[in-house]
Coordinates of C-alpha atoms in Angstrom, one line a residue:
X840 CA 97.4 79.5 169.7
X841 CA 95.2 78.4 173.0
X842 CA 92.9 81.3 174.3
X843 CA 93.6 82.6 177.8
X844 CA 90.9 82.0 180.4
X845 CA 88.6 84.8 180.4
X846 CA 88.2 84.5 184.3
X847 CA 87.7 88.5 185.5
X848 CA 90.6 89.3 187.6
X849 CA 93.5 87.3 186.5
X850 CA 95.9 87.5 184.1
X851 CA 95.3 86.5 180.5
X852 CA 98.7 87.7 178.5
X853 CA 101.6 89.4 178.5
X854 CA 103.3 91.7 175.9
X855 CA 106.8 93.2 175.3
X856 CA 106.8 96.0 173.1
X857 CA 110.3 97.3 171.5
X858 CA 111.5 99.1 168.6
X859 CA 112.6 96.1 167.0
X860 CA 110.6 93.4 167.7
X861 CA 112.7 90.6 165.8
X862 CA 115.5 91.5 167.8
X863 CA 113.4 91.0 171.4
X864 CA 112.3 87.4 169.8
X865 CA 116.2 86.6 169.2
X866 CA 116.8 87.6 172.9
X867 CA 114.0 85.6 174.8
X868 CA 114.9 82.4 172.3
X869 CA 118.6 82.4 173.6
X870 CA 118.2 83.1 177.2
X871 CA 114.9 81.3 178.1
X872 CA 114.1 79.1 174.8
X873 CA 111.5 80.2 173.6
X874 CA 110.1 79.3 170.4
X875 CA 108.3 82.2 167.8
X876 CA 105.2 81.8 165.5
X877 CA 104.9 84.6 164.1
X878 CA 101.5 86.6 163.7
X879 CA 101.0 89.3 160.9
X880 CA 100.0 92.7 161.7
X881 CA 99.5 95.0 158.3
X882 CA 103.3 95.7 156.9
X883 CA 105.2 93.8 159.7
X884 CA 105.1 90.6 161.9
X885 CA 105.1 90.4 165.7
X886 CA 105.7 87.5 167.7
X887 CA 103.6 84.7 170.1
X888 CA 106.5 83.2 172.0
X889 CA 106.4 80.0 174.7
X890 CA 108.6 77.2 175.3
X891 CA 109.1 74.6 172.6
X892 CA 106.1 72.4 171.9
X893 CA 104.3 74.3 174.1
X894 CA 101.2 77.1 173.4
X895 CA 102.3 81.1 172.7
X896 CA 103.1 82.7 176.6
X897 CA 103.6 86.0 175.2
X898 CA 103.6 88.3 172.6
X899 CA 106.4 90.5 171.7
X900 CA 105.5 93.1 169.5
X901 CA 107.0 96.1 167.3
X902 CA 106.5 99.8 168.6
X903 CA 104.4 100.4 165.8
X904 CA 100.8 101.2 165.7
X905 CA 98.7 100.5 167.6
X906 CA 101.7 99.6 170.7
X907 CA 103.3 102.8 169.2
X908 CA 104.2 104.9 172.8
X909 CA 103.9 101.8 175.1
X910 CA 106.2 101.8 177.6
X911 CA 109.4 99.2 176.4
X912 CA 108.3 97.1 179.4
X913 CA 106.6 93.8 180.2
X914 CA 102.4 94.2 179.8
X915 CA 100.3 92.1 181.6
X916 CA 96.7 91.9 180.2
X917 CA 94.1 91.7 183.0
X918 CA 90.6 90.6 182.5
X919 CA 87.9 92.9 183.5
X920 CA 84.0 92.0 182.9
X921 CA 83.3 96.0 182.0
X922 CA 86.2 97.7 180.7
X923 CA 84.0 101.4 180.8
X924 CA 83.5 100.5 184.4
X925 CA 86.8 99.7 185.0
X926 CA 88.5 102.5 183.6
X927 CA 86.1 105.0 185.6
X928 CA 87.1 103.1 188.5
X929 CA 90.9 103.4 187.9
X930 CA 90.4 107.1 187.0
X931 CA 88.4 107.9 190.4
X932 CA 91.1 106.0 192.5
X933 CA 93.9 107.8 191.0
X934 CA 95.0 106.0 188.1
X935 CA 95.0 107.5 184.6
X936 CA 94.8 106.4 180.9
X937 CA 97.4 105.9 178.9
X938 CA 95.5 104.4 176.1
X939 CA 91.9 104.1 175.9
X940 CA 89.7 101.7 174.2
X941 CA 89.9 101.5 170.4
X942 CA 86.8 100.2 170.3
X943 CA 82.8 99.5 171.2
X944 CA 83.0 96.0 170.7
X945 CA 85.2 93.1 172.9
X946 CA 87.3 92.1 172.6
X947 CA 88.5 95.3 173.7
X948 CA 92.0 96.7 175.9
X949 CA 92.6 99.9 177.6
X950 CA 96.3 100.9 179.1
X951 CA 96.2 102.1 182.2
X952 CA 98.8 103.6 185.0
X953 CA 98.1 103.1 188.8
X954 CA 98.5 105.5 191.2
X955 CA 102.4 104.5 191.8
X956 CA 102.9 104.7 187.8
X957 CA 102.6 101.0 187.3
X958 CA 101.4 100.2 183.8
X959 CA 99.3 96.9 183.1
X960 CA 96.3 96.7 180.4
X961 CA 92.5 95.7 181.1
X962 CA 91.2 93.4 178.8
X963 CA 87.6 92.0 178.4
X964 CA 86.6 90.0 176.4
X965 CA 84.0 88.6 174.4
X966 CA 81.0 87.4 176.2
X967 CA 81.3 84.2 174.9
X968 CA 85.1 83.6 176.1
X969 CA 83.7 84.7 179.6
X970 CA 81.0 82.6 179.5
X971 CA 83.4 80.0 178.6
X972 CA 85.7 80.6 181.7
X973 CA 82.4 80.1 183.9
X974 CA 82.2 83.4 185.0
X975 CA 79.5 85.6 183.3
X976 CA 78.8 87.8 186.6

């Protein structure tokens, strides 16, 4: 699987979360041909998904932990250089958390709902990956 730029700002991944995960994969394979690799996660398996020959586009996932509670919906993943500084911001303009961070260390995601209830995620990532992406501002 290719890693995402790392760029602060755009968009590195999407997910689908569902109660049945393998089902979703079935879906996106007949109507838009996409291909599934699948990717272990303790007692089950989600999905990368992308076009054949092609890298991973998406994930689709099981609504299991930790995507247990997500919104069945498409998740864009949007990179942020300071997730703590990002989530403040989001909760002083309105916006509220509807998952924090699980951890200290990036990589690290929180989900977050904007003031009109849209849901997205803010991802940063390891330094390294930023630095990578030729932004380490």
């Amino acid at each position: 699987m290719s890693k995402p730029s790392a760029r602060p700002g755009t968009i590195g991944w999407v997910d689908l979360t569902g109660p049945n995960a393998g089902t979703l994969k079935d879906f996106y394979a007949a109507v838009v041909g996409w291909q599934a690799e699948a990717v272990p996660v303790d007692d089950h398996q989600d999905y990368a998904v992308g076009p054949p020959g092609a890298d991973p586009v998406a994930g689709i996932c099981h609504d299991l932990p930790p995507n247990q509670g997500l919104p069945a919906q498409w998740l864009i993943y949007i990179h942020v250089l300071d997730l703590d500084a990002a989530v403040r911001a989001c909760l002083d303009h309105g916006g509220e958390v509807l998952r924090p961070a699980q951890s200290e260390q990036a990589p690290r995601f929180a989900v977050i709902r904007d003031p009109v209830g849209a849901v997205c995620a803010l991802y940063q990532a390891d330094p390294l990956q930023t630095q990578q992406a030729g932004d380490t501002t």
